[in-house]
Amino acid sequence: MVGTPPAAPARIPAPAIPAVPAVPAVPAVPAVPAVPGSLVPVPRRPAEAAGPEARVRRYYESVLGWPTAPGTPVRLRTGVRFDVLDVPVQAGHAALRRLGPPGATPRRPGFPVALRGGRMLLLVTAGGAEELPGLLEWLEWGSLPLDLTAVGAGGLMEAPLLPATGATEAAGSAGATDVAGSADVAGSADVGRVGRGSALPPPRPRDHDGRARRGAAVWLRPPEQEGGAETSLPALSAVGGTAAAPDLARLVHTLATECHRFRLSSRCASPRLARATR
């Protein structure tokens, strides 16, 4: 019949969802009865378990931010944060006296300086080693044989002993007795003197067991921890120098002069010594 609506389609029943089986309960773990008087030992901190060399490495890497090379003894990588000028210790002491103000001693605050055997190691800004040949030529020292060398990128410098007990504590050490002798070397007020005020190197440092370390590097002027040690390093950009460090050109000229004087005095002393022993 016209106008009759079509019949609604039959609804298809939805399939039944199977029930999810219940997860069985996990049995409770029985508590371990406490043993009266038992204590679990506290694990030792790495700083306490580490030896003296590990504390030295931690000081330079963590406190100063200077990269080290693997192996023993601890060695510092040059050319990254600093370069090194290497001169005879006698010439180095004479140069430090000339660079300082009147009445100053080589231990006055300034850029870092280390001693190793009969050599003095003066830290300069990174890249200074590459400038040394050009500076010597410009200062008219290039034609003379000078015992003045530089260690730059890719080189290594033996890490001096920790300068003081405060550095040991900053490196996370449990005590400062493992670097016995280093505090006395870097913290003594006076240095032995001969002649016209020339300073002798500090006494040889000792191992933690009391034995003397032959040829170990020690700080004559330890690096400053506050404000960054690199801020006191001699550089070409510091025209005229600052209170903490001279200009690199002035430092190289002074070192070359004293190296030349020391070489001439050594040559003059050799014949006199030979005649005296005849």
PDB file of C-alpha atoms in Angstrom:
ATOM      1  CA  MET A   1       0.000   0.000   0.000  1.00  0.00           C
ATOM      2  CA  VAL A   2       1.295   3.447  -0.833  1.00  0.00           C
ATOM      3  CA  GLY A   3       2.649   5.411   2.160  1.00  0.00           C
ATOM      4  CA  THR A   4       3.372   2.373   4.372  1.00  0.00           C
ATOM      5  CA  PRO A   5       6.925   2.624   5.954  1.00  0.00           C
ATOM      6  CA  PRO A   6       9.244  -0.321   5.415  1.00  0.00           C
ATOM      7  CA  ALA A   7       9.698  -2.722   8.233  1.00  0.00           C
ATOM      8  CA  ALA A   8      12.802  -2.215  10.448  1.00  0.00           C
ATOM      9  CA  PRO A   9      15.556  -4.798   9.903  1.00  0.00           C
ATOM     10  CA  ALA A  10      16.032  -7.364  12.567  1.00  0.00           C
ATOM     11  CA  ARG A  11      18.842  -6.526  15.075  1.00  0.00           C
ATOM     12  CA  ILE A  12      21.804  -8.911  15.185  1.00  0.00           C
ATOM     13  CA  PRO A  13      22.710  -9.777  18.764  1.00  0.00           C
ATOM     14  CA  ALA A  14      26.301  -8.823  19.836  1.00  0.00           C
ATOM     15  CA  PRO A  15      28.600 -11.753  20.507  1.00  0.00           C
ATOM     16  CA  ALA A  16      29.226 -12.480  24.158  1.00  0.00           C
ATOM     17  CA  ILE A  17      32.725 -11.521  25.500  1.00  0.00           C
ATOM     18  CA  PRO A  18      34.296 -14.370  27.410  1.00  0.00           C
ATOM     19  CA  ALA A  19      35.150 -13.597  30.994  1.00  0.00           C
ATOM     20  CA  VAL A  20      38.833 -12.972  31.826  1.00  0.00           C
ATOM     21  CA  PRO A  21      40.101 -15.462  34.390  1.00  0.00           C
ATOM     22  CA  ALA A  22      41.240 -13.920  37.634  1.00  0.00           C
ATOM     23  CA  VAL A  23      45.020 -13.618  38.225  1.00  0.00           C
ATOM     24  CA  PRO A  24      46.056 -15.798  41.119  1.00  0.00           C
ATOM     25  CA  ALA A  25      47.359 -13.877  44.090  1.00  0.00           C
ATOM     26  CA  VAL A  26      51.138 -13.860  44.624  1.00  0.00           C
ATOM     27  CA  PRO A  27      52.001 -15.389  47.975  1.00  0.00           C
ATOM     28  CA  ALA A  28      53.603 -12.948  50.385  1.00  0.00           C
ATOM     29  CA  VAL A  29      57.348 -13.332  51.010  1.00  0.00           C
ATOM     30  CA  PRO A  30      57.942 -14.132  54.647  1.00  0.00           C
ATOM     31  CA  ALA A  31      59.933 -11.494  56.511  1.00  0.00           C
ATOM     32  CA  VAL A  32      63.497 -12.362  57.446  1.00  0.00           C
ATOM     33  CA  PRO A  33      63.808 -12.340  61.205  1.00  0.00           C
ATOM     34  CA  ALA A  34      66.240  -9.741  62.488  1.00  0.00           C
ATOM     35  CA  VAL A  35      69.360 -11.071  64.128  1.00  0.00           C
ATOM     36  CA  PRO A  36      70.084  -9.201  67.333  1.00  0.00           C
ATOM     37  CA  GLY A  37      73.340  -7.223  67.165  1.00  0.00           C
ATOM     38  CA  SER A  38      73.895  -7.685  63.397  1.00  0.00           C
ATOM     39  CA  LEU A  39      74.870  -4.616  61.344  1.00  0.00           C
ATOM     40  CA  VAL A  40      75.267  -4.370  57.585  1.00  0.00           C
ATOM     41  CA  PRO A  41      78.646  -2.711  56.844  1.00  0.00           C
ATOM     42  CA  VAL A  42      78.452   0.601  55.009  1.00  0.00           C
ATOM     43  CA  PRO A  43      80.199   0.369  51.622  1.00  0.00           C
ATOM     44  CA  ARG A  44      83.405   2.367  51.432  1.00  0.00           C
ATOM     45  CA  ARG A  45      83.420   5.505  49.341  1.00  0.00           C
ATOM     46  CA  PRO A  46      85.640   5.397  46.269  1.00  0.00           C
ATOM     47  CA  ALA A  47      87.720   8.277  47.644  1.00  0.00           C
ATOM     48  CA  GLU A  48      88.513   6.327  50.776  1.00  0.00           C
ATOM     49  CA  ALA A  49      89.416   3.156  48.923  1.00  0.00           C
ATOM     50  CA  ALA A  50      91.556   4.925  46.305  1.00  0.00           C
ATOM     51  CA  GLY A  51      95.324   5.195  46.654  1.00  0.00           C
ATOM     52  CA  PRO A  52      97.474   8.348  46.561  1.00  0.00           C
ATOM     53  CA  GLU A  53      97.790   8.367  42.773  1.00  0.00           C
ATOM     54  CA  ALA A  54      94.008   8.147  42.362  1.00  0.00           C
ATOM     55  CA  ARG A  55      93.592  11.136  44.667  1.00  0.00           C
ATOM     56  CA  VAL A  56      96.184  13.088  42.701  1.00  0.00           C
ATOM     57  CA  ARG A  57      94.371  12.281  39.451  1.00  0.00           C
ATOM     58  CA  ARG A  58      90.990  13.257  40.982  1.00  0.00           C
ATOM     59  CA  TYR A  59      92.393  16.593  42.156  1.00  0.00           C
ATOM     60  CA  TYR A  60      93.645  17.605  38.732  1.00  0.00           C
ATOM     61  CA  GLU A  61      90.610  16.343  36.821  1.00  0.00           C
ATOM     62  CA  SER A  62      87.806  17.315  39.213  1.00  0.00           C
ATOM     63  CA  VAL A  63      89.144  20.363  41.061  1.00  0.00           C
ATOM     64  CA  LEU A  64      91.250  22.050  38.357  1.00  0.00           C
ATOM     65  CA  GLY A  65      89.621  20.498  35.294  1.00  0.00           C
ATOM     66  CA  TRP A  66      92.955  19.475  33.752  1.00  0.00           C
ATOM     67  CA  PRO A  67      92.862  16.286  31.661  1.00  0.00           C
ATOM     68  CA  THR A  68      95.261  13.489  32.565  1.00  0.00           C
ATOM     69  CA  ALA A  69      96.705  10.575  30.623  1.00  0.00           C
ATOM     70  CA  PRO A  70      96.221   6.963  31.722  1.00  0.00           C
ATOM     71  CA  GLY A  71      99.097   5.155  33.375  1.00  0.00           C
ATOM     72  CA  THR A  72     101.507   5.603  36.249  1.00  0.00           C
ATOM     73  CA  PRO A  73     102.737   8.113  37.321  1.00  0.00           C
ATOM     74  CA  VAL A  74      99.898  10.571  36.755  1.00  0.00           C
ATOM     75  CA  ARG A  75     100.661  12.843  33.812  1.00  0.00           C
ATOM     76  CA  LEU A  76      98.896  15.995  32.653  1.00  0.00           C
ATOM     77  CA  ARG A  77      98.021  16.584  28.996  1.00  0.00           C
ATOM     78  CA  THR A  78      99.549  19.806  27.685  1.00  0.00           C
ATOM     79  CA  GLY A  79      98.094  21.903  24.900  1.00  0.00           C
ATOM     80  CA  VAL A  80      94.543  21.664  26.296  1.00  0.00           C
ATOM     81  CA  ARG A  81      94.448  24.003  29.302  1.00  0.00           C
ATOM     82  CA  PHE A  82      98.092  25.104  29.360  1.00  0.00           C
ATOM     83  CA  ASP A  83     101.537  24.717  27.761  1.00  0.00           C
ATOM     84  CA  VAL A  84     104.891  24.364  29.509  1.00  0.00           C
ATOM     85  CA  LEU A  85     108.224  26.180  29.198  1.00  0.00           C
ATOM     86  CA  ASP A  86     111.123  23.978  30.373  1.00  0.00           C
ATOM     87  CA  VAL A  87     114.377  25.597  31.541  1.00  0.00           C
ATOM     88  CA  PRO A  88     117.271  24.775  33.910  1.00  0.00           C
ATOM     89  CA  VAL A  89     116.251  25.391  37.496  1.00  0.00           C
ATOM     90  CA  GLN A  90     119.077  27.923  38.080  1.00  0.00           C
ATOM     91  CA  ALA A  91     117.995  30.024  35.102  1.00  0.00           C
ATOM     92  CA  GLY A  92     114.360  29.735  36.141  1.00  0.00           C
ATOM     93  CA  HIS A  93     114.972  31.026  39.655  1.00  0.00           C
ATOM     94  CA  ALA A  94     116.984  33.961  38.292  1.00  0.00           C
ATOM     95  CA  ALA A  95     114.194  34.780  35.826  1.00  0.00           C
ATOM     96  CA  LEU A  96     111.523  34.725  38.542  1.00  0.00           C
ATOM     97  CA  ARG A  97     113.581  37.141  40.636  1.00  0.00           C
ATOM     98  CA  ARG A  98     113.882  39.537  37.688  1.00  0.00           C
ATOM     99  CA  LEU A  99     110.190  39.337  36.846  1.00  0.00           C
ATOM    100  CA  GLY A 100     109.059  39.997  40.416  1.00  0.00           C
ATOM    101  CA  PRO A 101     108.919  43.371  42.172  1.00  0.00           C
ATOM    102  CA  PRO A 102     111.888  44.466  44.349  1.00  0.00           C
ATOM    103  CA  GLY A 103     112.318  42.225  47.362  1.00  0.00           C
ATOM    104  CA  ALA A 104     110.041  39.488  46.020  1.00  0.00           C
ATOM    105  CA  THR A 105     110.956  35.833  46.275  1.00  0.00           C
ATOM    106  CA  PRO A 106     110.193  33.057  43.765  1.00  0.00           C
ATOM    107  CA  ARG A 107     107.368  31.916  46.044  1.00  0.00           C
ATOM    108  CA  ARG A 108     105.275  35.059  45.598  1.00  0.00           C
ATOM    109  CA  PRO A 109     101.762  34.453  44.219  1.00  0.00           C
ATOM    110  CA  GLY A 110     101.699  34.269  40.449  1.00  0.00           C
ATOM    111  CA  PHE A 111     101.380  31.894  37.543  1.00  0.00           C
ATOM    112  CA  PRO A 112     101.982  28.174  38.322  1.00  0.00           C
ATOM    113  CA  VAL A 113     105.585  26.945  38.397  1.00  0.00           C
ATOM    114  CA  ALA A 114     106.771  23.391  39.120  1.00  0.00           C
ATOM    115  CA  LEU A 115     110.154  21.769  39.731  1.00  0.00           C
ATOM    116  CA  ARG A 116     111.289  18.349  38.603  1.00  0.00           C
ATOM    117  CA  GLY A 117     114.871  17.330  39.222  1.00  0.00           C
ATOM    118  CA  GLY A 118     117.141  20.035  37.820  1.00  0.00           C
ATOM    119  CA  ARG A 119     114.423  21.529  35.615  1.00  0.00           C
ATOM    120  CA  MET A 120     111.852  24.246  36.153  1.00  0.00           C
ATOM    121  CA  LEU A 121     108.463  23.987  34.431  1.00  0.00           C
ATOM    122  CA  LEU A 122     106.620  27.264  33.890  1.00  0.00           C
ATOM    123  CA  LEU A 123     102.986  27.018  32.838  1.00  0.00           C
ATOM    124  CA  VAL A 124     101.800  29.398  30.114  1.00  0.00           C
ATOM    125  CA  THR A 125      98.568  29.733  28.204  1.00  0.00           C
ATOM    126  CA  ALA A 126      97.655  26.977  25.738  1.00  0.00           C
ATOM    127  CA  GLY A 127      99.250  27.730  22.369  1.00  0.00           C
ATOM    128  CA  GLY A 128     102.287  29.409  23.898  1.00  0.00           C
ATOM    129  CA  ALA A 129     104.545  26.522  22.841  1.00  0.00           C
ATOM    130  CA  GLU A 130     103.769  27.241  19.191  1.00  0.00           C
ATOM    131  CA  GLU A 131     104.683  30.903  19.689  1.00  0.00           C
ATOM    132  CA  LEU A 132     108.104  30.152  21.224  1.00  0.00           C
ATOM    133  CA  PRO A 133     110.180  29.792  17.998  1.00  0.00           C
ATOM    134  CA  GLY A 134     108.737  32.984  16.541  1.00  0.00           C
ATOM    135  CA  LEU A 135     109.242  34.893  19.762  1.00  0.00           C
ATOM    136  CA  LEU A 136     112.886  33.806  20.019  1.00  0.00           C
ATOM    137  CA  GLU A 137     113.506  34.958  16.446  1.00  0.00           C
ATOM    138  CA  TRP A 138     111.727  38.263  17.036  1.00  0.00           C
ATOM    139  CA  LEU A 139     113.702  38.824  20.248  1.00  0.00           C
ATOM    140  CA  GLU A 140     116.962  37.964  18.383  1.00  0.00           C
ATOM    141  CA  TRP A 141     117.614  34.826  20.420  1.00  0.00           C
ATOM    142  CA  GLY A 142     116.940  32.378  17.606  1.00  0.00           C
ATOM    143  CA  SER A 143     120.587  31.952  16.531  1.00  0.00           C
ATOM    144  CA  LEU A 144     121.886  31.048  20.007  1.00  0.00           C
ATOM    145  CA  PRO A 145     121.742  27.582  21.586  1.00  0.00           C
ATOM    146  CA  LEU A 146     119.440  27.976  24.576  1.00  0.00           C
ATOM    147  CA  ASP A 147     118.376  25.238  26.949  1.00  0.00           C
ATOM    148  CA  LEU A 148     114.816  26.539  26.629  1.00  0.00           C
ATOM    149  CA  THR A 149     112.158  24.181  25.277  1.00  0.00           C
ATOM    150  CA  ALA A 150     108.374  24.103  25.191  1.00  0.00           C
ATOM    151  CA  VAL A 151     105.797  21.323  25.523  1.00  0.00           C
ATOM    152  CA  GLY A 152     102.491  21.954  23.793  1.00  0.00           C
ATOM    153  CA  ALA A 153      99.687  20.072  22.073  1.00  0.00           C
ATOM    154  CA  GLY A 154     100.060  16.304  22.316  1.00  0.00           C
ATOM    155  CA  GLY A 155     102.669  16.486  25.081  1.00  0.00           C
ATOM    156  CA  LEU A 156     102.653  15.285  28.666  1.00  0.00           C
ATOM    157  CA  MET A 157     103.848  16.728  31.966  1.00  0.00           C
ATOM    158  CA  GLU A 158     104.298  14.680  35.108  1.00  0.00           C
ATOM    159  CA  ALA A 159     101.664  15.786  37.607  1.00  0.00           C
ATOM    160  CA  PRO A 160     103.309  17.417  40.646  1.00  0.00           C
ATOM    161  CA  LEU A 161     102.353  16.214  44.093  1.00  0.00           C
ATOM    162  CA  LEU A 162      99.306  17.787  45.682  1.00  0.00           C
ATOM    163  CA  PRO A 163     100.325  21.295  46.766  1.00  0.00           C
ATOM    164  CA  ALA A 164      98.693  21.220  50.228  1.00  0.00           C
ATOM    165  CA  THR A 165      96.336  19.311  52.478  1.00  0.00           C
ATOM    166  CA  GLY A 166      93.459  21.515  51.359  1.00  0.00           C
ATOM    167  CA  ALA A 167      93.857  20.172  47.835  1.00  0.00           C
ATOM    168  CA  THR A 168      93.735  16.658  49.207  1.00  0.00           C
ATOM    169  CA  GLU A 169      90.449  17.364  50.961  1.00  0.00           C
ATOM    170  CA  ALA A 170      89.051  19.002  47.822  1.00  0.00           C
ATOM    171  CA  ALA A 171      89.874  15.863  45.877  1.00  0.00           C
ATOM    172  CA  GLY A 172      87.787  13.801  48.281  1.00  0.00           C
ATOM    173  CA  SER A 173      90.595  12.228  50.260  1.00  0.00           C
ATOM    174  CA  ALA A 174      89.979  10.773  53.695  1.00  0.00           C
ATOM    175  CA  GLY A 175      93.268  12.259  54.938  1.00  0.00           C
ATOM    176  CA  ALA A 176      96.350  14.140  53.866  1.00  0.00           C
ATOM    177  CA  THR A 177      98.960  11.777  55.258  1.00  0.00           C
ATOM    178  CA  ASP A 178      99.304   9.895  51.974  1.00  0.00           C
ATOM    179  CA  VAL A 179     101.027  12.861  50.385  1.00  0.00           C
ATOM    180  CA  ALA A 180     103.466  13.488  53.221  1.00  0.00           C
ATOM    181  CA  GLY A 181     106.127  15.983  52.304  1.00  0.00           C
ATOM    182  CA  SER A 182     104.120  17.798  49.641  1.00  0.00           C
ATOM    183  CA  ALA A 183     102.565  20.222  52.102  1.00  0.00           C
ATOM    184  CA  ASP A 184     105.980  20.955  53.613  1.00  0.00           C
ATOM    185  CA  VAL A 185     107.462  21.547  50.178  1.00  0.00           C
ATOM    186  CA  ALA A 186     104.754  23.870  48.891  1.00  0.00           C
ATOM    187  CA  GLY A 187     103.801  25.516  52.154  1.00  0.00           C
ATOM    188  CA  SER A 188     107.111  26.338  53.811  1.00  0.00           C
ATOM    189  CA  ALA A 189     107.785  30.019  54.278  1.00  0.00           C
ATOM    190  CA  ASP A 190     111.501  30.006  53.499  1.00  0.00           C
ATOM    191  CA  VAL A 191     113.688  28.476  50.861  1.00  0.00           C
ATOM    192  CA  GLY A 192     117.375  27.661  51.270  1.00  0.00           C
ATOM    193  CA  ARG A 193     119.589  30.344  49.814  1.00  0.00           C
ATOM    194  CA  VAL A 194     123.170  30.634  48.629  1.00  0.00           C
ATOM    195  CA  GLY A 195     125.106  33.501  47.094  1.00  0.00           C
ATOM    196  CA  ARG A 196     123.177  36.655  46.225  1.00  0.00           C
ATOM    197  CA  GLY A 197     119.734  35.515  47.260  1.00  0.00           C
ATOM    198  CA  SER A 198     119.458  32.658  44.762  1.00  0.00           C
ATOM    199  CA  ALA A 199     116.849  30.153  45.908  1.00  0.00           C
ATOM    200  CA  LEU A 200     117.558  26.466  46.068  1.00  0.00           C
ATOM    201  CA  PRO A 201     114.939  23.911  44.990  1.00  0.00           C
ATOM    202  CA  PRO A 202     112.707  22.616  47.803  1.00  0.00           C
ATOM    203  CA  PRO A 203     113.653  19.346  49.488  1.00  0.00           C
ATOM    204  CA  ARG A 204     112.859  16.087  47.773  1.00  0.00           C
ATOM    205  CA  PRO A 205     109.280  14.942  48.550  1.00  0.00           C
ATOM    206  CA  ARG A 206     108.587  11.595  50.157  1.00  0.00           C
ATOM    207  CA  ASP A 207     106.218   8.755  49.433  1.00  0.00           C
ATOM    208  CA  HIS A 208     103.436   7.897  51.847  1.00  0.00           C
ATOM    209  CA  ASP A 209     105.687   5.202  53.331  1.00  0.00           C
ATOM    210  CA  GLY A 210     108.454   7.730  54.069  1.00  0.00           C
ATOM    211  CA  ARG A 211     110.836   6.859  51.239  1.00  0.00           C
ATOM    212  CA  ALA A 212     112.213   9.732  49.198  1.00  0.00           C
ATOM    213  CA  ARG A 213     110.880  10.066  45.670  1.00  0.00           C
ATOM    214  CA  ARG A 214     113.844  10.736  43.402  1.00  0.00           C
ATOM    215  CA  GLY A 215     113.011  13.261  40.686  1.00  0.00           C
ATOM    216  CA  ALA A 216     109.337  13.665  41.629  1.00  0.00           C
ATOM    217  CA  ALA A 217     107.688  16.870  40.426  1.00  0.00           C
ATOM    218  CA  VAL A 218     106.606  19.387  43.084  1.00  0.00           C
ATOM    219  CA  TRP A 219     104.919  22.773  42.956  1.00  0.00           C
ATOM    220  CA  LEU A 220     106.999  25.883  43.581  1.00  0.00           C
ATOM    221  CA  ARG A 221     103.943  28.044  42.820  1.00  0.00           C
ATOM    222  CA  PRO A 222     100.803  25.885  42.998  1.00  0.00           C
ATOM    223  CA  PRO A 223      97.860  26.766  40.735  1.00  0.00           C
ATOM    224  CA  GLU A 224      95.083  28.882  42.174  1.00  0.00           C
ATOM    225  CA  GLN A 225      91.765  27.056  42.574  1.00  0.00           C
ATOM    226  CA  GLU A 226      89.579  30.164  42.856  1.00  0.00           C
ATOM    227  CA  GLY A 227      88.758  31.930  39.609  1.00  0.00           C
ATOM    228  CA  GLY A 228      90.443  29.318  37.417  1.00  0.00           C
ATOM    229  CA  ALA A 229      94.150  28.611  37.198  1.00  0.00           C
ATOM    230  CA  GLU A 230      94.249  29.589  33.509  1.00  0.00           C
ATOM    231  CA  THR A 231      93.500  33.232  34.272  1.00  0.00           C
ATOM    232  CA  SER A 232      97.007  33.716  35.705  1.00  0.00           C
ATOM    233  CA  LEU A 233      98.921  32.113  32.819  1.00  0.00           C
ATOM    234  CA  PRO A 234     101.238  34.337  30.739  1.00  0.00           C
ATOM    235  CA  ALA A 235      99.821  35.077  27.289  1.00  0.00           C
ATOM    236  CA  LEU A 236     100.588  37.313  24.329  1.00  0.00           C
ATOM    237  CA  SER A 237      97.260  39.075  24.721  1.00  0.00           C
ATOM    238  CA  ALA A 238      98.234  40.370  28.174  1.00  0.00           C
ATOM    239  CA  VAL A 239     100.237  43.374  26.952  1.00  0.00           C
ATOM    240  CA  GLY A 240     102.661  44.344  29.675  1.00  0.00           C
ATOM    241  CA  GLY A 241     101.388  41.599  31.926  1.00  0.00           C
ATOM    242  CA  THR A 242      99.366  41.687  35.118  1.00  0.00           C
ATOM    243  CA  ALA A 243     100.136  41.423  38.804  1.00  0.00           C
ATOM    244  CA  ALA A 244      99.836  37.638  38.583  1.00  0.00           C
ATOM    245  CA  ALA A 245     101.590  36.947  35.271  1.00  0.00           C
ATOM    246  CA  PRO A 246     103.888  38.826  32.877  1.00  0.00           C
ATOM    247  CA  ASP A 247     103.366  39.097  29.166  1.00  0.00           C
ATOM    248  CA  LEU A 248     104.519  35.948  27.352  1.00  0.00           C
ATOM    249  CA  ALA A 249     107.053  37.878  25.260  1.00  0.00           C
ATOM    250  CA  ARG A 250     108.593  39.406  28.387  1.00  0.00           C
ATOM    251  CA  LEU A 251     108.702  36.008  30.077  1.00  0.00           C
ATOM    252  CA  VAL A 252     110.419  34.362  27.079  1.00  0.00           C
ATOM    253  CA  HIS A 253     112.951  37.194  26.802  1.00  0.00           C
ATOM    254  CA  THR A 254     113.806  36.976  30.517  1.00  0.00           C
ATOM    255  CA  LEU A 255     114.110  33.181  30.403  1.00  0.00           C
ATOM    256  CA  ALA A 256     116.315  33.305  27.300  1.00  0.00           C
ATOM    257  CA  THR A 257     118.579  35.883  28.928  1.00  0.00           C
ATOM    258  CA  GLU A 258     119.035  33.821  32.081  1.00  0.00           C
ATOM    259  CA  CYS A 259     119.490  30.577  30.127  1.00  0.00           C
ATOM    260  CA  HIS A 260     122.259  32.239  28.107  1.00  0.00           C
ATOM    261  CA  ARG A 261     123.932  33.574  31.268  1.00  0.00           C
ATOM    262  CA  PHE A 262     123.730  30.183  32.936  1.00  0.00           C
ATOM    263  CA  ARG A 263     125.242  28.509  29.862  1.00  0.00           C
ATOM    264  CA  LEU A 264     128.147  30.981  29.780  1.00  0.00           C
ATOM    265  CA  SER A 265     128.805  30.670  33.521  1.00  0.00           C
ATOM    266  CA  SER A 266     128.795  26.862  33.244  1.00  0.00           C
ATOM    267  CA  ARG A 267     131.319  26.972  30.388  1.00  0.00           C
ATOM    268  CA  CYS A 268     133.575  29.348  32.320  1.00  0.00           C
ATOM    269  CA  ALA A 269     133.385  27.224  35.454  1.00  0.00           C
ATOM    270  CA  SER A 270     134.370  24.015  33.652  1.00  0.00           C
ATOM    271  CA  PRO A 271     138.008  25.017  32.831  1.00  0.00           C
ATOM    272  CA  ARG A 272     138.564  26.341  36.343  1.00  0.00           C
ATOM    273  CA  LEU A 273     137.233  23.101  37.792  1.00  0.00           C
ATOM    274  CA  ALA A 274     139.450  21.087  35.456  1.00  0.00           C
ATOM    275  CA  ARG A 275     142.579  23.045  36.511  1.00  0.00           C
ATOM    276  CA  ALA A 276     141.688  22.701  40.189  1.00  0.00           C
ATOM    277  CA  THR A 277     141.465  18.922  39.925  1.00  0.00           C
ATOM    278  CA  ARG A 278     144.854  18.494  38.275  1.00  0.00           C
TER     279      ARG A 278
END
